[in-house]
XYZ file of C-alpha atoms in Angstrom:
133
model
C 0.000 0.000 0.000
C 0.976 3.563 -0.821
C -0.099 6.670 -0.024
C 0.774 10.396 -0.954
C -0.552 13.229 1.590
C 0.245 16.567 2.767
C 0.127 17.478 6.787
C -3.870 18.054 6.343
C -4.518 15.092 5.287
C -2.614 13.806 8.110
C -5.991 12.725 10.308
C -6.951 10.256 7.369
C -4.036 8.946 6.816
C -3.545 7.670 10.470
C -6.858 6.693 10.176
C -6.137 4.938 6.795
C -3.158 3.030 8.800
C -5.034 1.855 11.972
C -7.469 0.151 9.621
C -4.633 -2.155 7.370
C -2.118 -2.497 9.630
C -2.242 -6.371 11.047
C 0.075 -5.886 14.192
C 1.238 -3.657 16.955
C 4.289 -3.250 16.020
C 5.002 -0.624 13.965
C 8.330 0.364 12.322
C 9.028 4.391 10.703
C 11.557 4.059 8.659
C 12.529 7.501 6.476
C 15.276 10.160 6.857
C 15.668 12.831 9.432
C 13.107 15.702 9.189
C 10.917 13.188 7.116
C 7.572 13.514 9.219
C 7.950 9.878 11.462
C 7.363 11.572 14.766
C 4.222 13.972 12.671
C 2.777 10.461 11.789
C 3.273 8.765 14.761
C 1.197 12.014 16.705
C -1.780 11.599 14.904
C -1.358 7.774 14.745
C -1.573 8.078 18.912
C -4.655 10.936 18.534
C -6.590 8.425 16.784
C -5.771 6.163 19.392
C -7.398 8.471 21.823
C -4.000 9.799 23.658
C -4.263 13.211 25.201
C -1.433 13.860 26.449
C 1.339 15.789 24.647
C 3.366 13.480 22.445
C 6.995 14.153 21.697
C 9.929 12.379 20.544
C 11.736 10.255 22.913
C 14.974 11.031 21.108
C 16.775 11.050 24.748
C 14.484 9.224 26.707
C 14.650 6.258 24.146
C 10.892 5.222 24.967
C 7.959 7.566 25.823
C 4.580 5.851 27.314
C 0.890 7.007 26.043
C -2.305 5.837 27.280
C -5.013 5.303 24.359
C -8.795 5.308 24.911
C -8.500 1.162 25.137
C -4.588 0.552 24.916
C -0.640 1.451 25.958
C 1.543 2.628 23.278
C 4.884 2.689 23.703
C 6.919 5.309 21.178
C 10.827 4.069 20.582
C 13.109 6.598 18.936
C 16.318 5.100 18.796
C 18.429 7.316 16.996
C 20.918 8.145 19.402
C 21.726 4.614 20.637
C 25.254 3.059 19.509
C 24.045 -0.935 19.674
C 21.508 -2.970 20.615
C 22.556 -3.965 23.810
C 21.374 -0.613 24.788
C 17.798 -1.243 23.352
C 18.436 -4.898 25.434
C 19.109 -3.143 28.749
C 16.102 -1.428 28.734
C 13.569 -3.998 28.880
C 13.119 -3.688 25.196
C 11.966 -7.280 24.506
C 9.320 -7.003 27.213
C 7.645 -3.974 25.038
C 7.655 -5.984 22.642
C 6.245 -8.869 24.400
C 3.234 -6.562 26.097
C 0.725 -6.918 23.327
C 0.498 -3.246 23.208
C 1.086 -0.499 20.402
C 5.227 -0.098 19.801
C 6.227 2.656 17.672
C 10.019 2.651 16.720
C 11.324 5.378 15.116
C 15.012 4.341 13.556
C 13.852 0.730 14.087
C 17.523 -0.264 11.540
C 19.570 0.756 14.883
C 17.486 -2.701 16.820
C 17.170 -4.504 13.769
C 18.166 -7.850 15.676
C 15.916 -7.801 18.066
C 12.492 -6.852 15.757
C 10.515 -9.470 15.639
C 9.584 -10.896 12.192
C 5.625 -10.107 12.072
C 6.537 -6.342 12.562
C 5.008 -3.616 9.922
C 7.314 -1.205 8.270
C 6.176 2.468 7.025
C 8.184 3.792 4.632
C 7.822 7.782 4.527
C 9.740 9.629 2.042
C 9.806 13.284 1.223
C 7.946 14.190 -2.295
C 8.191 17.828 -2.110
C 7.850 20.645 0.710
C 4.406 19.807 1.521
C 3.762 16.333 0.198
C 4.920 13.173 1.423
C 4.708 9.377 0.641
C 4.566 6.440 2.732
C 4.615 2.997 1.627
C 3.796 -0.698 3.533
């Protein structure tokens, strides 16, 4: 599946996603500045989070509460290796049945677990954007 949107059509989209995608874990794969933590917002507003979601760039995990379900939000940019990811309690994340949302999900690619779904976002222009399953 692809699809080509601009940041108002950013609702749908998430919307769009939460419909096709057949497991909880979720990969965002794209370059910096792409839009993964943009996505991942609206992904978690449609979810029925209200706090304020930000990238865990230092924190390495940040913790929402949906309307009916966790979701945990990885950004793993800044680690150096997995063992990092490991010493974290990484594997139990993944093991909790709830949403996981890793952003740079290349840097734990050993520890991912097969089933996982991988969104592709790359940059089409200044205000459009395509992602791809």
């Amino acid at each position: 599946m692809t699809i080509e949107y601009n940041l108002q059509e950013l609702p749908d989209v998430a919307k769009q996603l939460l419909s096709k995608i057949s497991h909880k874990i979720v990969l965002f794969d794209g370059d910096m500045g792409v839009g993964k933590t943009t996505l991942i917002k609206e992904i978690c507003k449609q979810l029925g989070v209200q706090d304020v979601i930000s990238s865990p760039t230092f924190s390495l995990v940040n913790e929402y509460k949906g309307d009916t379900a966790t979701i945990y939000h990885f950004d793993f940019y800044r680690i150096e290796d997995e063992e990092e990811a490991y010493h974290i309690g990484f594997e139990e994340y993944l093991d909790s049945g709830e949403w996981v949302f890793i952003e740079w999900p290349d840097k734990v690619q050993n520890l991912l677990p097969n089933n996982s779904i991988k969104i592709k976002i790359n940059i089409l222009d200044t205000d459009k954007r395509v992602l791809s399953i």
